[in-house]
XYZ file of C-alpha atoms in Angstrom:
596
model
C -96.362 39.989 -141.081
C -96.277 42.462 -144.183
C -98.080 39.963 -146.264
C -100.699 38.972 -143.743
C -101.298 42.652 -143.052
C -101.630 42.579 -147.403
C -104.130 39.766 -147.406
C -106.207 41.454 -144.715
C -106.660 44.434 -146.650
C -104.598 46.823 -143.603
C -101.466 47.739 -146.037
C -100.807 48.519 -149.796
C -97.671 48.182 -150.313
C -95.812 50.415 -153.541
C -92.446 49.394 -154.231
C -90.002 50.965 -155.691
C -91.621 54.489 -155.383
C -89.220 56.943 -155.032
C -90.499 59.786 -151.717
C -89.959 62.961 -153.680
C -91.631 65.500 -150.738
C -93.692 65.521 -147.846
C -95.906 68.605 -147.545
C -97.011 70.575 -144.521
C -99.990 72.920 -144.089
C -100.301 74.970 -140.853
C -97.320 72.806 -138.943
C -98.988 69.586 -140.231
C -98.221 66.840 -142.386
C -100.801 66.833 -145.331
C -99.638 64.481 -148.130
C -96.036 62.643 -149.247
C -95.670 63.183 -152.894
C -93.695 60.432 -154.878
C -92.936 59.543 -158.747
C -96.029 57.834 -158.503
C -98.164 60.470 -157.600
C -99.494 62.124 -153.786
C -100.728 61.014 -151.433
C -103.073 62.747 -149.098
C -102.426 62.126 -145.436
C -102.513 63.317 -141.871
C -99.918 60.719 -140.890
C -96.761 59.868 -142.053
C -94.386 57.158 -140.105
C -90.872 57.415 -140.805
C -88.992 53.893 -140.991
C -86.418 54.578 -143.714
C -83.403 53.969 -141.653
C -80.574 55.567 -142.428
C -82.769 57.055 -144.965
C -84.976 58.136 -142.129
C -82.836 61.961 -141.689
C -83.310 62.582 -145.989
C -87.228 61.504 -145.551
C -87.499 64.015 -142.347
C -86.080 67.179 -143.975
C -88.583 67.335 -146.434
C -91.411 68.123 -143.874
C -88.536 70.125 -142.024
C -88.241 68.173 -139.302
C -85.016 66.413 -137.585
C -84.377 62.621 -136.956
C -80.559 63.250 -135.581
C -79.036 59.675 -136.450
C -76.021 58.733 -138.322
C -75.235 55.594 -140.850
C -72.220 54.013 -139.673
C -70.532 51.020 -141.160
C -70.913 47.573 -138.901
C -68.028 45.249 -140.529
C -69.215 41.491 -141.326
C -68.170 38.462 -143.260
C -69.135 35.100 -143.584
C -67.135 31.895 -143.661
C -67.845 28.424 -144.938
C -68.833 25.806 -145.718
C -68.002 24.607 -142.095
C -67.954 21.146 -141.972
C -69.685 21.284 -138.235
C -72.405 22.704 -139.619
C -73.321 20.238 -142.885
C -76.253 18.178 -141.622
C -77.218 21.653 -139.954
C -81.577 21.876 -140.331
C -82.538 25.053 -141.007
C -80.966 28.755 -140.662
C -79.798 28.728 -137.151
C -79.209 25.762 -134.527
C -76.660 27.014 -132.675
C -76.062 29.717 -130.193
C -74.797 33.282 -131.084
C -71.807 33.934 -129.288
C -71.125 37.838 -127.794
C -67.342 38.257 -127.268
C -67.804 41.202 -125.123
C -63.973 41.681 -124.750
C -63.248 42.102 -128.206
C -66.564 43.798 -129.174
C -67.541 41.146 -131.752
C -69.773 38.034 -132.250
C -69.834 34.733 -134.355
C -73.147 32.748 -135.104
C -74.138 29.977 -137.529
C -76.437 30.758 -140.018
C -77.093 27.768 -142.647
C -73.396 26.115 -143.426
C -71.353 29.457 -142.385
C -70.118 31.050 -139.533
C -70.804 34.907 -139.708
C -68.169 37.151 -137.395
C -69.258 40.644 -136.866
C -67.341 43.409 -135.294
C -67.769 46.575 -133.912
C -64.009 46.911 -132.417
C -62.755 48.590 -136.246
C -62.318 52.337 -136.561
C -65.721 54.485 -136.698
C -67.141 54.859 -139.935
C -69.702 57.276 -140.415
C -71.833 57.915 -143.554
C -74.065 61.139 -144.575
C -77.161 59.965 -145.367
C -76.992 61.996 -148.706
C -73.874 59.836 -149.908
C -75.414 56.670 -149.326
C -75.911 54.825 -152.949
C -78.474 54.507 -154.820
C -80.277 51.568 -155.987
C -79.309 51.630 -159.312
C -75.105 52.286 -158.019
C -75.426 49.324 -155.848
C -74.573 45.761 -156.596
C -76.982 44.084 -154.118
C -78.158 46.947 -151.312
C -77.206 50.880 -150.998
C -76.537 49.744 -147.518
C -73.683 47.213 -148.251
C -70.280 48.531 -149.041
C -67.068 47.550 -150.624
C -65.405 45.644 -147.169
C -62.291 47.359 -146.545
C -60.496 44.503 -145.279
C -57.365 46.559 -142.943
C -60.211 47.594 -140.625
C -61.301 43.928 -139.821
C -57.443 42.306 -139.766
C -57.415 42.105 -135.627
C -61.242 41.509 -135.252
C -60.470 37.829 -137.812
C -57.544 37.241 -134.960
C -59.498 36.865 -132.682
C -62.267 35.328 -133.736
C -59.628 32.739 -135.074
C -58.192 32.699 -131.695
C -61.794 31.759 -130.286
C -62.685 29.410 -132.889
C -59.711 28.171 -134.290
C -61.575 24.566 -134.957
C -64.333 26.375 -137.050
C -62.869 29.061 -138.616
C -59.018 27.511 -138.979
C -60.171 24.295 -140.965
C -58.601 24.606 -144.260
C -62.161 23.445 -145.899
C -63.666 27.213 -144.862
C -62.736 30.095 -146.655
C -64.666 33.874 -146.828
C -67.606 33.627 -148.703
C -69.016 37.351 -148.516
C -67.708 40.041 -146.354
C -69.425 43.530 -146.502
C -69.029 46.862 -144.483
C -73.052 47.214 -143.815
C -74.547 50.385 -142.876
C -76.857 50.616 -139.953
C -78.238 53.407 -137.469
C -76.483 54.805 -134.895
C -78.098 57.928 -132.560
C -76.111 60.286 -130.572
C -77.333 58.736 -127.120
C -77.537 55.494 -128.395
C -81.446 54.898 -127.587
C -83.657 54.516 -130.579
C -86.380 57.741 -132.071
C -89.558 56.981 -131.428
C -92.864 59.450 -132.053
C -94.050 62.449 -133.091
C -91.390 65.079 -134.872
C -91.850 67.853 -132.502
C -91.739 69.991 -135.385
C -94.296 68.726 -137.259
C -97.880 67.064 -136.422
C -98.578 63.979 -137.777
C -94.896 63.123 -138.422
C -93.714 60.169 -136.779
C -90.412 58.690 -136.079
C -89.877 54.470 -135.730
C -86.039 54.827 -136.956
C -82.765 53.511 -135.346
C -84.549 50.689 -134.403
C -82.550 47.094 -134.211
C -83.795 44.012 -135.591
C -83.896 42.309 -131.814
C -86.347 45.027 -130.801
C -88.507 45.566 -133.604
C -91.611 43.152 -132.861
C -91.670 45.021 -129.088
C -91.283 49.074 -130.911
C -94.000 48.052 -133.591
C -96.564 47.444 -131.197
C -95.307 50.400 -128.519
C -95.420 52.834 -131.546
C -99.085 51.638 -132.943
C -100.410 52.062 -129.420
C -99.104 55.254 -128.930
C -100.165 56.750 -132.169
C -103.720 55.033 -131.814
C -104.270 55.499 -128.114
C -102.099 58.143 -126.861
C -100.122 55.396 -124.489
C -98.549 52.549 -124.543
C -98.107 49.207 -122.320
C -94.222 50.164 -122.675
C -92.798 53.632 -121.723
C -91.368 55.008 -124.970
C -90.162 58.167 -123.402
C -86.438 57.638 -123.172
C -86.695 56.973 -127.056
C -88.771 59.576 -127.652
C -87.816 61.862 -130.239
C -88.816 64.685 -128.246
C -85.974 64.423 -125.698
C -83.265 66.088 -127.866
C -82.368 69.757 -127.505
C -81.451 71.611 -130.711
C -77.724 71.440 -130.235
C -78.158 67.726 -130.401
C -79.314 67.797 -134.223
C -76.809 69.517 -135.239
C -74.110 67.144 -137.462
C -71.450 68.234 -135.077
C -73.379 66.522 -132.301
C -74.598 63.949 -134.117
C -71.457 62.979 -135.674
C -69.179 63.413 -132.538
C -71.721 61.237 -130.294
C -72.151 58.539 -132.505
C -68.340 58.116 -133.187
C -67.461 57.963 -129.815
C -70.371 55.498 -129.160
C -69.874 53.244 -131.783
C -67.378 51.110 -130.066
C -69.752 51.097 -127.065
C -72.499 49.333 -129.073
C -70.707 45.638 -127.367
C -68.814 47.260 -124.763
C -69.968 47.530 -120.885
C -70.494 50.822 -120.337
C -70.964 51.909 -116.834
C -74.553 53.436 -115.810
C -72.481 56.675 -114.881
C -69.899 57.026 -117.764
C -69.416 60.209 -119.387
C -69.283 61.252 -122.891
C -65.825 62.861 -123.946
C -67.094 64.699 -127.183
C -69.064 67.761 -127.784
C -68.395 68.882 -124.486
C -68.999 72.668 -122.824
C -71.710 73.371 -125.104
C -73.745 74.854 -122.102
C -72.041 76.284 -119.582
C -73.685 78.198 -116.216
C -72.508 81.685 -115.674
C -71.153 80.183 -112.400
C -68.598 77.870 -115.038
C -65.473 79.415 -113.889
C -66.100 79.833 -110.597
C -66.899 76.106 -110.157
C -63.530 75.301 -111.655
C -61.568 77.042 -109.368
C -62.811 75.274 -106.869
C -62.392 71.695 -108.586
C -65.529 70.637 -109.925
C -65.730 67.364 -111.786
C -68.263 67.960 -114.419
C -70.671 65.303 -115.517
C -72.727 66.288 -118.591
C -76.763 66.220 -118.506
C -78.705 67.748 -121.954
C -75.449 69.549 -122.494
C -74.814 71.632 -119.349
C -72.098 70.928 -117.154
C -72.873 70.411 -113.940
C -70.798 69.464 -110.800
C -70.662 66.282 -109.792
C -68.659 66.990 -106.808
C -65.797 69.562 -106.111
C -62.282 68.507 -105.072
C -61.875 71.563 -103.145
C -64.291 69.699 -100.597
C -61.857 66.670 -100.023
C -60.958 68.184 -96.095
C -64.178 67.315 -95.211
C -63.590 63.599 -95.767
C -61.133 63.820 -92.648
C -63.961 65.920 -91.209
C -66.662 63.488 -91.345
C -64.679 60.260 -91.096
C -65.997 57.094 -91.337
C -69.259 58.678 -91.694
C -68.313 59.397 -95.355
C -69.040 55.463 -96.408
C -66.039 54.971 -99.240
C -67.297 52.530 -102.038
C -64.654 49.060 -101.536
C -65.004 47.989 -105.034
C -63.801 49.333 -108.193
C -66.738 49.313 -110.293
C -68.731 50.487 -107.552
C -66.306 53.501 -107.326
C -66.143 54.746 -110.335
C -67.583 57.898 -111.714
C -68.253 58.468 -107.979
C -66.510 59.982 -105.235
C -67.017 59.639 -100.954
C -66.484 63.220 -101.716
C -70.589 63.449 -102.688
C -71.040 62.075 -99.133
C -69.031 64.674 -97.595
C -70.936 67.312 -98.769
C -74.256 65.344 -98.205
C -73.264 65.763 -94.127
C -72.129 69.173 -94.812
C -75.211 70.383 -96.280
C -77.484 68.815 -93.697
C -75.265 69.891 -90.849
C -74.746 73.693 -92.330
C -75.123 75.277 -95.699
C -74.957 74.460 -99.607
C -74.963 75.866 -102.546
C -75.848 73.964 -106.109
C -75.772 74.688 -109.424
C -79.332 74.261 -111.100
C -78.968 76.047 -113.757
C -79.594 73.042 -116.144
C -83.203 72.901 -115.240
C -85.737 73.895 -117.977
C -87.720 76.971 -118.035
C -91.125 77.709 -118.947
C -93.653 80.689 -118.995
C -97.294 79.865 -119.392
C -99.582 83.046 -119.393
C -102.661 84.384 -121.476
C -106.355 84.315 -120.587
C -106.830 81.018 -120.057
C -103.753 80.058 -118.620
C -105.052 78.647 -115.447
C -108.266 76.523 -117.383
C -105.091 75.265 -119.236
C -102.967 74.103 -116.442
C -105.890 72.422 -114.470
C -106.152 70.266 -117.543
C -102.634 69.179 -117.835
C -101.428 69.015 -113.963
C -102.755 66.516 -111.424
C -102.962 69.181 -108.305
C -105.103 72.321 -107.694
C -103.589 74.768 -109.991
C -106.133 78.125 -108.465
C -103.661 79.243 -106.309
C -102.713 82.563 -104.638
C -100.328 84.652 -106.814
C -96.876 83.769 -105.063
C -97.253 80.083 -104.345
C -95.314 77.180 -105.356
C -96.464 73.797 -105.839
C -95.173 70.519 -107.281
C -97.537 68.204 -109.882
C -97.346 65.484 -111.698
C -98.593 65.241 -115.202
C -100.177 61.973 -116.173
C -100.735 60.243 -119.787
C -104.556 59.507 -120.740
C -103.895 55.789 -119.049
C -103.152 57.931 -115.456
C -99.258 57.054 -116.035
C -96.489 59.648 -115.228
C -96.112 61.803 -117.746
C -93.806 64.152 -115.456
C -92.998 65.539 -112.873
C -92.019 69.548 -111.768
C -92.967 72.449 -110.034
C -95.538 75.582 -110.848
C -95.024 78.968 -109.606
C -97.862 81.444 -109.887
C -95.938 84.742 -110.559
C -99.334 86.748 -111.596
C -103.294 86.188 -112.116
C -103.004 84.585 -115.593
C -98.362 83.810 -115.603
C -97.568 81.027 -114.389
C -93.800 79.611 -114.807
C -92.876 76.142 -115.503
C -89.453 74.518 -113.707
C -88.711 70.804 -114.769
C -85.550 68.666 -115.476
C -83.204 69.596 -117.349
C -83.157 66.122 -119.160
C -86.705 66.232 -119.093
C -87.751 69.347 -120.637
C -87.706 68.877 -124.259
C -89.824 65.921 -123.936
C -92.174 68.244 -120.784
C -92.206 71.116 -123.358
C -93.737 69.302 -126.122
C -96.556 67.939 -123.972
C -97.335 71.354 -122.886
C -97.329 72.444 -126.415
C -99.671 69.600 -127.835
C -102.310 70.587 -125.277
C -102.196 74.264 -125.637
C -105.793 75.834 -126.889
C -105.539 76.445 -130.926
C -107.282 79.590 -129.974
C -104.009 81.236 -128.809
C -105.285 82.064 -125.599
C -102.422 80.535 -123.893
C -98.933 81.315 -124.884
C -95.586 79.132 -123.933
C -92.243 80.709 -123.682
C -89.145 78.549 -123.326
C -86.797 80.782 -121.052
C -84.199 78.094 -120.104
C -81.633 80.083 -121.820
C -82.609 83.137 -119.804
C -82.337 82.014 -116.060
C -79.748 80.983 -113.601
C -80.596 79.167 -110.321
C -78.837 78.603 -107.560
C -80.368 76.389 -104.464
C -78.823 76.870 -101.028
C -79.945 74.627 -98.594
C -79.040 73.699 -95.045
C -80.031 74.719 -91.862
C -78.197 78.416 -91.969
C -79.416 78.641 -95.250
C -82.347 81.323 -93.996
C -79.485 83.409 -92.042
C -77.207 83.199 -95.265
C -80.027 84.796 -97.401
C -80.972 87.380 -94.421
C -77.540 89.338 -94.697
C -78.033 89.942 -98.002
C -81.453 90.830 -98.143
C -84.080 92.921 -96.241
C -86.947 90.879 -97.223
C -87.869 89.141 -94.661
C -87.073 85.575 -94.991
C -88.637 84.182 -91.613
C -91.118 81.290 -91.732
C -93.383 83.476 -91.046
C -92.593 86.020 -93.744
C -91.691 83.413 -97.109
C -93.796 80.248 -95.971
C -92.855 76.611 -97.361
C -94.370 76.668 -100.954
C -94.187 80.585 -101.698
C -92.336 82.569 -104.470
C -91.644 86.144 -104.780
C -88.869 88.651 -106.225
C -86.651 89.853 -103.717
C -82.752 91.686 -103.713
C -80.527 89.497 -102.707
C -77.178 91.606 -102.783
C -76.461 93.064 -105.879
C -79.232 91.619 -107.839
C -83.114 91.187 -108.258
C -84.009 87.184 -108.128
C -86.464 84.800 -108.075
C -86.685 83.597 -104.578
C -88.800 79.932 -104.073
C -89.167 78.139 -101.221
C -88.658 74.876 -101.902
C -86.662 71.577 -101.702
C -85.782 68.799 -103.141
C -82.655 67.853 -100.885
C -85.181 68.069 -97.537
C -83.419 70.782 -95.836
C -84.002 74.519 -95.239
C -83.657 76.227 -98.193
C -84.580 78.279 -101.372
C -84.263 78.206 -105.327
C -83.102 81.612 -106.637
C -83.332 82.252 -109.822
C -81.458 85.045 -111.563
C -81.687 86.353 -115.153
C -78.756 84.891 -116.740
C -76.375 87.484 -117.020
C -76.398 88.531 -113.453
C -76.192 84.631 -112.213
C -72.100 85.110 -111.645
C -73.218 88.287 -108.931
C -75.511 86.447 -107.424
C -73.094 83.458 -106.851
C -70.225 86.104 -105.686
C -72.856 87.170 -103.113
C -74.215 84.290 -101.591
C -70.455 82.695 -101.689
C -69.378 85.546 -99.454
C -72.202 85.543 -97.233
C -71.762 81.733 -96.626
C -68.257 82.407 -95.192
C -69.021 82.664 -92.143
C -71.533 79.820 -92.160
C -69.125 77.703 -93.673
C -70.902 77.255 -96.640
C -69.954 74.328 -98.800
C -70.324 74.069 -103.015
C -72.616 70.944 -103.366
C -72.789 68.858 -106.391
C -75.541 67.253 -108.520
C -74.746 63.841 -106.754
C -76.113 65.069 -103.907
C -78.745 67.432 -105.570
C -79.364 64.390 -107.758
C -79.383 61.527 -105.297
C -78.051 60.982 -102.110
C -80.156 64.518 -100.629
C -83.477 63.157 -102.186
C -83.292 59.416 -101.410
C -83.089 60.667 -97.881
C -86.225 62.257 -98.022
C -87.602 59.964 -99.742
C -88.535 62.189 -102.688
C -88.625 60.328 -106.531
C -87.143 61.360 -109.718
C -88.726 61.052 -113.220
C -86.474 58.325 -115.133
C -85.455 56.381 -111.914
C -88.434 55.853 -109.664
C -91.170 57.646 -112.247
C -91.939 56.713 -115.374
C -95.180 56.040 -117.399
C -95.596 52.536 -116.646
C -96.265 53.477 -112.895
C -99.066 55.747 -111.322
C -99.369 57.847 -108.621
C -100.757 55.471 -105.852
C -98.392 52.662 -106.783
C -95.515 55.493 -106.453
C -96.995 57.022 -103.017
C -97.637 60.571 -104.681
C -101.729 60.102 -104.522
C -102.946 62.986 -102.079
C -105.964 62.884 -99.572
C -108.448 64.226 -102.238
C -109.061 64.567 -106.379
C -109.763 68.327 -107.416
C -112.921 68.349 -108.929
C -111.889 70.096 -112.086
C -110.940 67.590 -115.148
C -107.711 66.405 -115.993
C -105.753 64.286 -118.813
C -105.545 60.815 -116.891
C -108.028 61.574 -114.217
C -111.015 58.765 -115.340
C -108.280 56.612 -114.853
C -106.676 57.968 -111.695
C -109.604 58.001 -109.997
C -110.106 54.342 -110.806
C -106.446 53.491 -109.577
C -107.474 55.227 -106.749
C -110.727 52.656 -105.732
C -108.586 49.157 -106.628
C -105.271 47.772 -104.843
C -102.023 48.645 -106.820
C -99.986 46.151 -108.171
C -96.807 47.263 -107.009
C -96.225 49.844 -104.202
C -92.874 51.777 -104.491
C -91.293 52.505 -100.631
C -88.018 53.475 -99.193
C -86.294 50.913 -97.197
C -83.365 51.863 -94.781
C -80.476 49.588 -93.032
C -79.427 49.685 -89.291
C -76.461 47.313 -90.706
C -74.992 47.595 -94.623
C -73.265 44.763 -94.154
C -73.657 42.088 -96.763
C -74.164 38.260 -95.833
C -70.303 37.900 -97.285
C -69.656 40.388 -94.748
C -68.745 43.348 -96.887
């Protein structure tokens, strides 16, 4: 491929230049400067590797990855393989119990394990050309890491690799890219325009991220959605080498395993913590771990309402299908809907957009009519240029030109950057990231409106805070945030709190729910089991770019007549059939044809 792209004329290629800088003008790339001499640019790709962090700190930007040794060696000749034609003929073989694999390649069998110890590298230590004997990313093989991972490849293959004709030809400890999520970064730095990140990719999925990264960068969109690659995604306590290393050590014997969809990570744990933290403890909350916030699951202190709700509660039969779960969720699914919740939502990500033209900006970016009356609340999707979902969240208008921003909390990084790539050069609008400055609490259920009331003389009636309005009101001790929304489909409201008076507003509404019975609800209710029932989507499960709104059921009655990003091609989605229509499909029986 590199020397047809040569022979056309589309790349110059300049080897063995040494990248001494990459300069940036006004929070843009402008030129990389090498031993050679500069080069002026407004684009710079990053696919150095484990090189890639070294290459991204000279422009000041992050690519949080970590080289970490992958142990190989290759035996041979193997006398099964002699009148072998060509490199490879036979099949490679996963061993997904011991974390290792053996293929043929030419006369030898190569083993490869990641079952050894983790071995990290700094990408600063990692040799240079002239220190290394063949590659700065092969190492000296340190052979007492790889003693059990020979056993039982011997044990698998004992024909192949036992015949006395074989012996170990070349063993290495090779270097290769681990991130601390274990998905590769993709795109634009969000520090830096122009920057661009293709690194921690795999050989098996580099044909697919070439093409996904060149339409991107050339077209704004691509067939593929990037975005749980995407660069963007990671907070700034995930770059830090603490993160990075403690992530990608724990992951690395992962890389073969089967990990279960809900598994948590043990490292780097309680790096965000609600003001609500101890409180939730107390009362037995299992924690799962989403952008770095803990967040309940589920709390044990619910478990009587198991016998409460019976066989209503559905237990899971099989152990797969049980774990990281608990009928507990279920529970407090039917005591929600039958009285009163509270949830932690504290996680979610925070945005102020005001200035001048702060609304002209937000009819641009968001699908619905953003000219609202001061005190509404409305959800929106965002699309891509290609009418894709770019996101989804909810708007509040708090004043004529301040408007404030509430999206996932595994969502926002990658939200926040879109907003900020769209914003007006002119300054006129202004984002402020105030995730670190709000609490929320959502109660929900159908005493949730006579909850609030005793703590409150606002008036709290349908009549007096409609479906889809916002407005500061005292609730007990404290001045909050009051919106009336939900995403669990029962009565209820999102309070939001200014972060140091979160644990008095969760003392108040606590107390107040006593006599309601009010119940501490987890994010697998929150998270799943409330919003299935209403049917409502989430962005990474049932939204993502590759799908648009009519083929996902969010297309309203009519198009707002102002422009939008994605809206020539909305409006054409709009005229055709869909492809694909996404719907929610219930069960009068859950019984399986094997009778489970």
């Amino acid at each position: 491929m590199r020397e047809k792209a040569q022979a056309m004329g589309a790349l110059t290629v300049a080897p063995g230049t040494d990248v001494t800088g990459i300069d940036v003008e006004n929070g843009r790339v402008r030129r990389v400067r090498t031993d050679q001499g500069d080069i002026e640019t407004e684009f710079v790709v990053i696919t150095g590797g484990i090189w890639s962090p070294r290459l991204a700190r000279m422009a000041g930007a992050s690519i949080p990855l970590s080289p970490a040794v992958h142990q190989m060696i290759s035996v041979g000749p193997v006398p099964l393989f002699a009148d072998t034609v060509g490199e490879i003929k036979y099949p490679i073989i996963r061993d997904m119990d011991t974390n290792g694999y053996e293929r043929q390649h030419g006369s030898d069998m190569e083993v490869g394990s990641y079952d050894h110890r983790p071995i990290l590298w700094d990408p600063d230590d990692i040799p240079s050309l002239t220190q290394s004997k063949l590659s700065p990313t092969e190492l000296p093989f340190t052979k007492e890491d790889f003693d059990e991972s020979l056993e039982h490849a011997l044990e698998l293959m004992p024909d192949i690799l036992g015949d006395p004709a074989v012996g170990i030809r070349h063993a290495i400890n090779g270097l290769l890219s681990l991130t601390p999520d274990g998905f590769p970064l993709l795109g634009e730095t969000p520090e830096v325009k122009g920057l661009w990140s293709v690194a921690a990719i795999w050989i098996k999925e580099a044909p697919g991220i070439a093409r996904c990264v060149a339409e991107w960068m050339t077209s704004g969109v691509s067939e593929i959605d990037p975005s749980s690659s995407d660069i963007a995604r990671f907070y700034d306590h995930q770059k830090t080498q603490a993160h990075i290393k403690g992530r990608t050590a724990e992951g690395f014997n992962k890389t073969y395993g089967i990990v279960h969809p809900r598994e948590q990570w043990d490292s780097n744990r309680r790096v965000r913590v609600s003001p609500f933290y101890e409180r939730e403890k107390a009362l037995g909350a299992v924690f799962f771990e989403t952008a770095g916030w803990e967040r309940p699951n589920w709390y044990e202190s619910n478990k009587p309402l198991l016998a409460e709700y019976g066989e209503r509660v559905m237990p899971r039969r099989y152990e797969w299908d049980a774990r990281w779960w608990s009928p507990i969720i279920n529970a407090e699914h039917l005591a929600m809907r039958d009285r009163v919740g509270m949830v932690d939502l504290s996680a979610f990500a925070v945005f102020d957009i005001a200035g001048t033209c702060a609304l002209d900006y937000l009819q641009k970016v968001c699908v619905v009519q953003m000219n609202l009356p001061v005190g509404r609340v409305i959800y929106t999707s965002l699309l891509n240029p290609a009418g894709g979902i770019k996101a989804d969240l909810t708007v509040m208008r708090l004043g004529t030109n301040h408007f404030r921003v509430v999206t996932g909390g595994a969502d926002g990084m990658r939200d926040r950057k879109w907003f900020a790539d769209h914003l007006p050069e002119d300054g006129a609008v202004q984002l402020t990231d105030l995730t670190s400055g709000w609490a929320t609490i959502g109660v929900w259920g159908p005493r949730a409106r006579d909850l609030l009331q005793s703590i409150t003389d606002a008036d709290v009636s349908n009549e007096g805070f409609p479906f889809g309005t916002c407005r500061f009101i005292d609730l007990g001790p404290v001045r909050a945030l009051a919106s009336r929304i939900s995403y669990v489909g029962e009565l209820g409201w999102e309070i939001h709190v200014p972060f140091e008076q979160g644990l008095r507003l969760w003392d108040a509404i606590w107390q107040a729910g006593q006599p309601h019975r009010i119940a501490p609800v987890g994010i697998g209710v929150y998270g799943t089991t409330g919003r299935l029932e209403k049917c409502y989507r989430a962005y990474g499960n049932e939204l993502e770019q590759e799908f648009n709104l009519v083929e996902t059921g969010l297309a309203r009655p009519q198009v707002k007549p102002q422009d939008f990003i994605g809206k020539e091609a909305y409006l054409k989605q709009r005229a055709e059939p869909p492809a694909a229509i996404l719907c929610t499909l219930t069960l009068d029986d859950n019984t399986s044809r094997s009778g489970f």
